[in-house]
Amino acid sequence: MTIQPITPQSVTPQPVTPQAVGGTSTPASSVRSPVQTMDANVFMTLLVAQMKNQNPSAPMDTNQMMSQTIQLSMMEKTTEMTTNSKEAFSLQMRSAAAQLMGHNVEYTLSDGTTGTGLAGSVSFAGSVPTVKVGTLSIPLDSISGITAPAAS
């Protein structure tokens, strides 16, 4: 048997373009930004990974496991309290804005413009309720004073 020598062949380099799984390219604008907060799912994933990879001859300390479980529970309750607090504040703002209807209000806008007028309607479309004074929609946090309506 004789071995034939390998003859070099010229190879033209081809440009390489990054491709996503499945062969389609991903635009630069769809880059995923990292999550900056830990939630219950991340915590549970870490706990499960820790339990899977523990040394069988030296299992995880039950006190440490209970401590981590309590931390998870506290985190969930704190998140729930934060959500409830935001909802309560939103409700208070809506109630305060609704009570302004029919009253004369004084306002100072962010550009320094001041004025007064009768609050005719309220809109809850945005995150901060707006009060309609004449033709202007005044954010609730720009209202600086209230005068009782005139007795009829």
mmCIF file with all atom_site columns, C-alpha atoms in Angstrom:
data_model
loop_
_atom_site.group_PDB
_atom_site.id
_atom_site.type_symbol
_atom_site.label_atom_id
_atom_site.label_alt_id
_atom_site.label_comp_id
_atom_site.label_asym_id
_atom_site.label_entity_id
_atom_site.label_seq_id
_atom_site.pdbx_PDB_ins_code
_atom_site.Cartn_x
_atom_site.Cartn_y
_atom_site.Cartn_z
_atom_site.occupancy
_atom_site.B_iso_or_equiv
_atom_site.pdbx_formal_charge
_atom_site.auth_seq_id
_atom_site.auth_comp_id
_atom_site.auth_asym_id
_atom_site.auth_atom_id
_atom_site.pdbx_PDB_model_num
ATOM 1   C CA . MET A 1 1   ? 0.000   0.000  0.000  1.00 0.00 ? 1   MET A CA 1
ATOM 2   C CA . THR A 1 2   ? 1.360   3.386  -0.922 1.00 0.00 ? 2   THR A CA 1
ATOM 3   C CA . ILE A 1 3   ? 0.491   6.661  0.742  1.00 0.00 ? 3   ILE A CA 1
ATOM 4   C CA . GLN A 1 4   ? -0.105  9.582  -1.513 1.00 0.00 ? 4   GLN A CA 1
ATOM 5   C CA . PRO A 1 5   ? 1.156   12.973 -0.319 1.00 0.00 ? 5   PRO A CA 1
ATOM 6   C CA . ILE A 1 6   ? -1.421  15.649 0.474  1.00 0.00 ? 6   ILE A CA 1
ATOM 7   C CA . THR A 1 7   ? -1.323  18.501 -1.966 1.00 0.00 ? 7   THR A CA 1
ATOM 8   C CA . PRO A 1 8   ? -2.155  21.955 -0.598 1.00 0.00 ? 8   PRO A CA 1
ATOM 9   C CA . GLN A 1 9   ? -5.282  23.524 -1.997 1.00 0.00 ? 9   GLN A CA 1
ATOM 10  C CA . SER A 1 10  ? -6.015  27.233 -1.960 1.00 0.00 ? 10  SER A CA 1
ATOM 11  C CA . VAL A 1 11  ? -8.881  28.162 0.319  1.00 0.00 ? 11  VAL A CA 1
ATOM 12  C CA . THR A 1 12  ? -10.650 31.498 0.074  1.00 0.00 ? 12  THR A CA 1
ATOM 13  C CA . PRO A 1 13  ? -11.667 32.851 3.506  1.00 0.00 ? 13  PRO A CA 1
ATOM 14  C CA . GLN A 1 14  ? -15.381 33.472 3.889  1.00 0.00 ? 14  GLN A CA 1
ATOM 15  C CA . PRO A 1 15  ? -16.713 36.304 6.107  1.00 0.00 ? 15  PRO A CA 1
ATOM 16  C CA . VAL A 1 16  ? -18.394 35.103 9.270  1.00 0.00 ? 16  VAL A CA 1
ATOM 17  C CA . THR A 1 17  ? -21.634 36.740 10.350 1.00 0.00 ? 17  THR A CA 1
ATOM 18  C CA . PRO A 1 18  ? -23.176 36.035 13.747 1.00 0.00 ? 18  PRO A CA 1
ATOM 19  C CA . GLN A 1 19  ? -26.433 34.156 13.554 1.00 0.00 ? 19  GLN A CA 1
ATOM 20  C CA . ALA A 1 20  ? -28.998 33.300 16.168 1.00 0.00 ? 20  ALA A CA 1
ATOM 21  C CA . VAL A 1 21  ? -30.223 29.772 16.723 1.00 0.00 ? 21  VAL A CA 1
ATOM 22  C CA . GLY A 1 22  ? -32.331 28.724 13.767 1.00 0.00 ? 22  GLY A CA 1
ATOM 23  C CA . GLY A 1 23  ? -30.274 30.651 11.212 1.00 0.00 ? 23  GLY A CA 1
ATOM 24  C CA . THR A 1 24  ? -31.847 34.086 11.546 1.00 0.00 ? 24  THR A CA 1
ATOM 25  C CA . SER A 1 25  ? -29.781 37.079 12.535 1.00 0.00 ? 25  SER A CA 1
ATOM 26  C CA . THR A 1 26  ? -30.743 39.131 15.552 1.00 0.00 ? 26  THR A CA 1
ATOM 27  C CA . PRO A 1 27  ? -30.873 42.934 15.260 1.00 0.00 ? 27  PRO A CA 1
ATOM 28  C CA . ALA A 1 28  ? -28.679 44.844 17.717 1.00 0.00 ? 28  ALA A CA 1
ATOM 29  C CA . SER A 1 29  ? -31.713 46.597 19.237 1.00 0.00 ? 29  SER A CA 1
ATOM 30  C CA . SER A 1 30  ? -33.127 43.342 20.603 1.00 0.00 ? 30  SER A CA 1
ATOM 31  C CA . VAL A 1 31  ? -30.228 42.706 22.969 1.00 0.00 ? 31  VAL A CA 1
ATOM 32  C CA . ARG A 1 32  ? -31.586 41.517 26.294 1.00 0.00 ? 32  ARG A CA 1
ATOM 33  C CA . SER A 1 33  ? -30.675 43.717 29.231 1.00 0.00 ? 33  SER A CA 1
ATOM 34  C CA . PRO A 1 34  ? -29.747 41.928 32.460 1.00 0.00 ? 34  PRO A CA 1
ATOM 35  C CA . VAL A 1 35  ? -32.251 41.705 35.279 1.00 0.00 ? 35  VAL A CA 1
ATOM 36  C CA . GLN A 1 36  ? -31.070 43.790 38.226 1.00 0.00 ? 36  GLN A CA 1
ATOM 37  C CA . THR A 1 37  ? -33.427 42.408 40.866 1.00 0.00 ? 37  THR A CA 1
ATOM 38  C CA . MET A 1 38  ? -33.751 39.017 42.490 1.00 0.00 ? 38  MET A CA 1
ATOM 39  C CA . ASP A 1 39  ? -37.203 37.557 42.649 1.00 0.00 ? 39  ASP A CA 1
ATOM 40  C CA . ALA A 1 40  ? -38.605 34.349 44.084 1.00 0.00 ? 40  ALA A CA 1
ATOM 41  C CA . ASN A 1 41  ? -37.857 32.396 40.881 1.00 0.00 ? 41  ASN A CA 1
ATOM 42  C CA . VAL A 1 42  ? -34.155 33.301 40.969 1.00 0.00 ? 42  VAL A CA 1
ATOM 43  C CA . PHE A 1 43  ? -33.954 32.453 44.656 1.00 0.00 ? 43  PHE A CA 1
ATOM 44  C CA . MET A 1 44  ? -35.635 29.071 44.181 1.00 0.00 ? 44  MET A CA 1
ATOM 45  C CA . THR A 1 45  ? -33.419 28.275 41.179 1.00 0.00 ? 45  THR A CA 1
ATOM 46  C CA . LEU A 1 46  ? -30.317 28.973 43.256 1.00 0.00 ? 46  LEU A CA 1
ATOM 47  C CA . LEU A 1 47  ? -31.627 26.913 46.188 1.00 0.00 ? 47  LEU A CA 1
ATOM 48  C CA . VAL A 1 48  ? -32.446 23.930 43.940 1.00 0.00 ? 48  VAL A CA 1
ATOM 49  C CA . ALA A 1 49  ? -29.024 24.159 42.257 1.00 0.00 ? 49  ALA A CA 1
ATOM 50  C CA . GLN A 1 50  ? -27.379 24.260 45.675 1.00 0.00 ? 50  GLN A CA 1
ATOM 51  C CA . MET A 1 51  ? -29.287 21.166 46.820 1.00 0.00 ? 51  MET A CA 1
ATOM 52  C CA . LYS A 1 52  ? -28.528 19.266 43.575 1.00 0.00 ? 52  LYS A CA 1
ATOM 53  C CA . ASN A 1 53  ? -24.806 19.955 43.817 1.00 0.00 ? 53  ASN A CA 1
ATOM 54  C CA . GLN A 1 54  ? -24.305 19.395 47.525 1.00 0.00 ? 54  GLN A CA 1
ATOM 55  C CA . ASN A 1 55  ? -21.782 16.894 48.759 1.00 0.00 ? 55  ASN A CA 1
ATOM 56  C CA . PRO A 1 56  ? -23.644 13.700 49.860 1.00 0.00 ? 56  PRO A CA 1
ATOM 57  C CA . SER A 1 57  ? -21.115 13.094 52.635 1.00 0.00 ? 57  SER A CA 1
ATOM 58  C CA . ALA A 1 58  ? -21.667 16.617 53.997 1.00 0.00 ? 58  ALA A CA 1
ATOM 59  C CA . PRO A 1 59  ? -25.305 17.578 53.296 1.00 0.00 ? 59  PRO A CA 1
ATOM 60  C CA . MET A 1 60  ? -26.602 21.116 53.613 1.00 0.00 ? 60  MET A CA 1
ATOM 61  C CA . ASP A 1 61  ? -27.157 22.351 57.155 1.00 0.00 ? 61  ASP A CA 1
ATOM 62  C CA . THR A 1 62  ? -30.905 22.353 57.927 1.00 0.00 ? 62  THR A CA 1
ATOM 63  C CA . ASN A 1 63  ? -30.554 25.599 59.891 1.00 0.00 ? 63  ASN A CA 1
ATOM 64  C CA . GLN A 1 64  ? -29.044 27.270 56.840 1.00 0.00 ? 64  GLN A CA 1
ATOM 65  C CA . MET A 1 65  ? -31.811 25.883 54.625 1.00 0.00 ? 65  MET A CA 1
ATOM 66  C CA . MET A 1 66  ? -34.512 27.169 57.002 1.00 0.00 ? 66  MET A CA 1
ATOM 67  C CA . SER A 1 67  ? -32.805 30.562 57.115 1.00 0.00 ? 67  SER A CA 1
ATOM 68  C CA . GLN A 1 68  ? -32.849 30.783 53.322 1.00 0.00 ? 68  GLN A CA 1
ATOM 69  C CA . THR A 1 69  ? -36.506 29.723 53.190 1.00 0.00 ? 69  THR A CA 1
ATOM 70  C CA . ILE A 1 70  ? -37.397 32.426 55.720 1.00 0.00 ? 70  ILE A CA 1
ATOM 71  C CA . GLN A 1 71  ? -35.491 34.995 53.656 1.00 0.00 ? 71  GLN A CA 1
ATOM 72  C CA . LEU A 1 72  ? -37.516 33.995 50.592 1.00 0.00 ? 72  LEU A CA 1
ATOM 73  C CA . SER A 1 73  ? -40.761 34.342 52.511 1.00 0.00 ? 73  SER A CA 1
ATOM 74  C CA . MET A 1 74  ? -39.746 37.766 53.849 1.00 0.00 ? 74  MET A CA 1
ATOM 75  C CA . MET A 1 75  ? -38.792 38.936 50.351 1.00 0.00 ? 75  MET A CA 1
ATOM 76  C CA . GLU A 1 76  ? -42.156 37.848 48.938 1.00 0.00 ? 76  GLU A CA 1
ATOM 77  C CA . LYS A 1 77  ? -44.088 39.620 51.724 1.00 0.00 ? 77  LYS A CA 1
ATOM 78  C CA . THR A 1 78  ? -42.022 42.800 51.280 1.00 0.00 ? 78  THR A CA 1
ATOM 79  C CA . THR A 1 79  ? -42.751 42.768 47.543 1.00 0.00 ? 79  THR A CA 1
ATOM 80  C CA . GLU A 1 80  ? -46.452 42.273 48.266 1.00 0.00 ? 80  GLU A CA 1
ATOM 81  C CA . MET A 1 81  ? -46.449 45.163 50.768 1.00 0.00 ? 81  MET A CA 1
ATOM 82  C CA . THR A 1 82  ? -44.728 47.427 48.231 1.00 0.00 ? 82  THR A CA 1
ATOM 83  C CA . THR A 1 83  ? -47.339 46.617 45.599 1.00 0.00 ? 83  THR A CA 1
ATOM 84  C CA . ASN A 1 84  ? -50.188 47.239 48.053 1.00 0.00 ? 84  ASN A CA 1
ATOM 85  C CA . SER A 1 85  ? -48.623 50.535 49.140 1.00 0.00 ? 85  SER A CA 1
ATOM 86  C CA . LYS A 1 86  ? -48.346 51.747 45.518 1.00 0.00 ? 86  LYS A CA 1
ATOM 87  C CA . GLU A 1 87  ? -51.976 50.819 44.873 1.00 0.00 ? 87  GLU A CA 1
ATOM 88  C CA . ALA A 1 88  ? -53.128 52.623 48.038 1.00 0.00 ? 88  ALA A CA 1
ATOM 89  C CA . PHE A 1 89  ? -51.181 55.763 47.078 1.00 0.00 ? 89  PHE A CA 1
ATOM 90  C CA . SER A 1 90  ? -52.696 55.697 43.582 1.00 0.00 ? 90  SER A CA 1
ATOM 91  C CA . LEU A 1 91  ? -56.182 55.410 45.092 1.00 0.00 ? 91  LEU A CA 1
ATOM 92  C CA . GLN A 1 92  ? -55.494 58.338 47.449 1.00 0.00 ? 92  GLN A CA 1
ATOM 93  C CA . MET A 1 93  ? -54.357 60.516 44.518 1.00 0.00 ? 93  MET A CA 1
ATOM 94  C CA . ARG A 1 94  ? -57.508 59.665 42.572 1.00 0.00 ? 94  ARG A CA 1
ATOM 95  C CA . SER A 1 95  ? -59.719 60.425 45.556 1.00 0.00 ? 95  SER A CA 1
ATOM 96  C CA . ALA A 1 96  ? -57.960 63.755 46.192 1.00 0.00 ? 96  ALA A CA 1
ATOM 97  C CA . ALA A 1 97  ? -58.310 64.743 42.533 1.00 0.00 ? 97  ALA A CA 1
ATOM 98  C CA . ALA A 1 98  ? -62.020 63.848 42.472 1.00 0.00 ? 98  ALA A CA 1
ATOM 99  C CA . GLN A 1 99  ? -62.667 66.002 45.550 1.00 0.00 ? 99  GLN A CA 1
ATOM 100 C CA . LEU A 1 100 ? -61.306 69.067 43.716 1.00 0.00 ? 100 LEU A CA 1
ATOM 101 C CA . MET A 1 101 ? -64.208 69.161 41.245 1.00 0.00 ? 101 MET A CA 1
ATOM 102 C CA . GLY A 1 102 ? -66.266 72.320 41.631 1.00 0.00 ? 102 GLY A CA 1
ATOM 103 C CA . HIS A 1 103 ? -63.558 74.052 43.733 1.00 0.00 ? 103 HIS A CA 1
ATOM 104 C CA . ASN A 1 104 ? -61.349 76.959 42.696 1.00 0.00 ? 104 ASN A CA 1
ATOM 105 C CA . VAL A 1 105 ? -57.747 75.773 42.530 1.00 0.00 ? 105 VAL A CA 1
ATOM 106 C CA . GLU A 1 106 ? -54.412 77.524 42.332 1.00 0.00 ? 106 GLU A CA 1
ATOM 107 C CA . TYR A 1 107 ? -51.644 75.850 40.343 1.00 0.00 ? 107 TYR A CA 1
ATOM 108 C CA . THR A 1 108 ? -47.990 76.277 39.446 1.00 0.00 ? 108 THR A CA 1
ATOM 109 C CA . LEU A 1 109 ? -46.834 74.451 36.338 1.00 0.00 ? 109 LEU A CA 1
ATOM 110 C CA . SER A 1 110 ? -43.314 73.050 35.874 1.00 0.00 ? 110 SER A CA 1
ATOM 111 C CA . ASP A 1 111 ? -42.360 76.020 33.650 1.00 0.00 ? 111 ASP A CA 1
ATOM 112 C CA . GLY A 1 112 ? -43.259 78.468 36.458 1.00 0.00 ? 112 GLY A CA 1
ATOM 113 C CA . THR A 1 113 ? -46.643 79.504 35.054 1.00 0.00 ? 113 THR A CA 1
ATOM 114 C CA . THR A 1 114 ? -49.185 80.135 37.810 1.00 0.00 ? 114 THR A CA 1
ATOM 115 C CA . GLY A 1 115 ? -52.925 80.494 37.615 1.00 0.00 ? 115 GLY A CA 1
ATOM 116 C CA . THR A 1 116 ? -56.286 79.899 39.232 1.00 0.00 ? 116 THR A CA 1
ATOM 117 C CA . GLY A 1 117 ? -59.545 78.514 37.973 1.00 0.00 ? 117 GLY A CA 1
ATOM 118 C CA . LEU A 1 118 ? -62.498 76.244 38.564 1.00 0.00 ? 118 LEU A CA 1
ATOM 119 C CA . ALA A 1 119 ? -61.772 72.502 38.507 1.00 0.00 ? 119 ALA A CA 1
ATOM 120 C CA . GLY A 1 120 ? -64.302 71.180 36.029 1.00 0.00 ? 120 GLY A CA 1
ATOM 121 C CA . SER A 1 121 ? -63.282 67.573 35.473 1.00 0.00 ? 121 SER A CA 1
ATOM 122 C CA . VAL A 1 122 ? -60.648 64.983 36.383 1.00 0.00 ? 122 VAL A CA 1
ATOM 123 C CA . SER A 1 123 ? -58.818 62.483 34.183 1.00 0.00 ? 123 SER A CA 1
ATOM 124 C CA . PHE A 1 124 ? -57.248 59.288 35.524 1.00 0.00 ? 124 PHE A CA 1
ATOM 125 C CA . ALA A 1 125 ? -55.653 58.317 32.190 1.00 0.00 ? 125 ALA A CA 1
ATOM 126 C CA . GLY A 1 126 ? -52.021 58.812 33.278 1.00 0.00 ? 126 GLY A CA 1
ATOM 127 C CA . SER A 1 127 ? -50.048 57.766 36.326 1.00 0.00 ? 127 SER A CA 1
ATOM 128 C CA . VAL A 1 128 ? -50.820 61.157 37.946 1.00 0.00 ? 128 VAL A CA 1
ATOM 129 C CA . PRO A 1 129 ? -54.454 62.345 37.739 1.00 0.00 ? 129 PRO A CA 1
ATOM 130 C CA . THR A 1 130 ? -55.012 65.602 35.851 1.00 0.00 ? 130 THR A CA 1
ATOM 131 C CA . VAL A 1 131 ? -57.564 68.268 36.723 1.00 0.00 ? 131 VAL A CA 1
ATOM 132 C CA . LYS A 1 132 ? -59.192 70.235 33.911 1.00 0.00 ? 132 LYS A CA 1
ATOM 133 C CA . VAL A 1 133 ? -59.077 73.972 34.715 1.00 0.00 ? 133 VAL A CA 1
ATOM 134 C CA . GLY A 1 134 ? -60.599 75.909 31.829 1.00 0.00 ? 134 GLY A CA 1
ATOM 135 C CA . THR A 1 135 ? -58.835 74.490 28.778 1.00 0.00 ? 135 THR A CA 1
ATOM 136 C CA . LEU A 1 136 ? -55.722 73.334 30.674 1.00 0.00 ? 136 LEU A CA 1
ATOM 137 C CA . SER A 1 137 ? -55.106 69.867 32.077 1.00 0.00 ? 137 SER A CA 1
ATOM 138 C CA . ILE A 1 138 ? -53.189 70.424 35.317 1.00 0.00 ? 138 ILE A CA 1
ATOM 139 C CA . PRO A 1 139 ? -51.347 67.482 36.952 1.00 0.00 ? 139 PRO A CA 1
ATOM 140 C CA . LEU A 1 140 ? -52.514 66.913 40.527 1.00 0.00 ? 140 LEU A CA 1
ATOM 141 C CA . ASP A 1 141 ? -49.009 67.480 41.899 1.00 0.00 ? 141 ASP A CA 1
ATOM 142 C CA . SER A 1 142 ? -48.971 70.998 40.346 1.00 0.00 ? 142 SER A CA 1
ATOM 143 C CA . ILE A 1 143 ? -52.012 72.178 42.325 1.00 0.00 ? 143 ILE A CA 1
ATOM 144 C CA . SER A 1 144 ? -50.844 74.412 45.153 1.00 0.00 ? 144 SER A CA 1
ATOM 145 C CA . GLY A 1 145 ? -54.099 75.594 46.741 1.00 0.00 ? 145 GLY A CA 1
ATOM 146 C CA . ILE A 1 146 ? -57.857 75.102 46.970 1.00 0.00 ? 146 ILE A CA 1
ATOM 147 C CA . THR A 1 147 ? -60.606 77.649 47.626 1.00 0.00 ? 147 THR A CA 1
ATOM 148 C CA . ALA A 1 148 ? -64.090 76.583 48.698 1.00 0.00 ? 148 ALA A CA 1
ATOM 149 C CA . PRO A 1 149 ? -66.774 77.084 46.054 1.00 0.00 ? 149 PRO A CA 1
ATOM 150 C CA . ALA A 1 150 ? -68.912 80.201 46.359 1.00 0.00 ? 150 ALA A CA 1
ATOM 151 C CA . ALA A 1 151 ? -72.209 79.673 48.182 1.00 0.00 ? 151 ALA A CA 1
ATOM 152 C CA . SER A 1 152 ? -75.165 79.832 45.810 1.00 0.00 ? 152 SER A CA 1
#
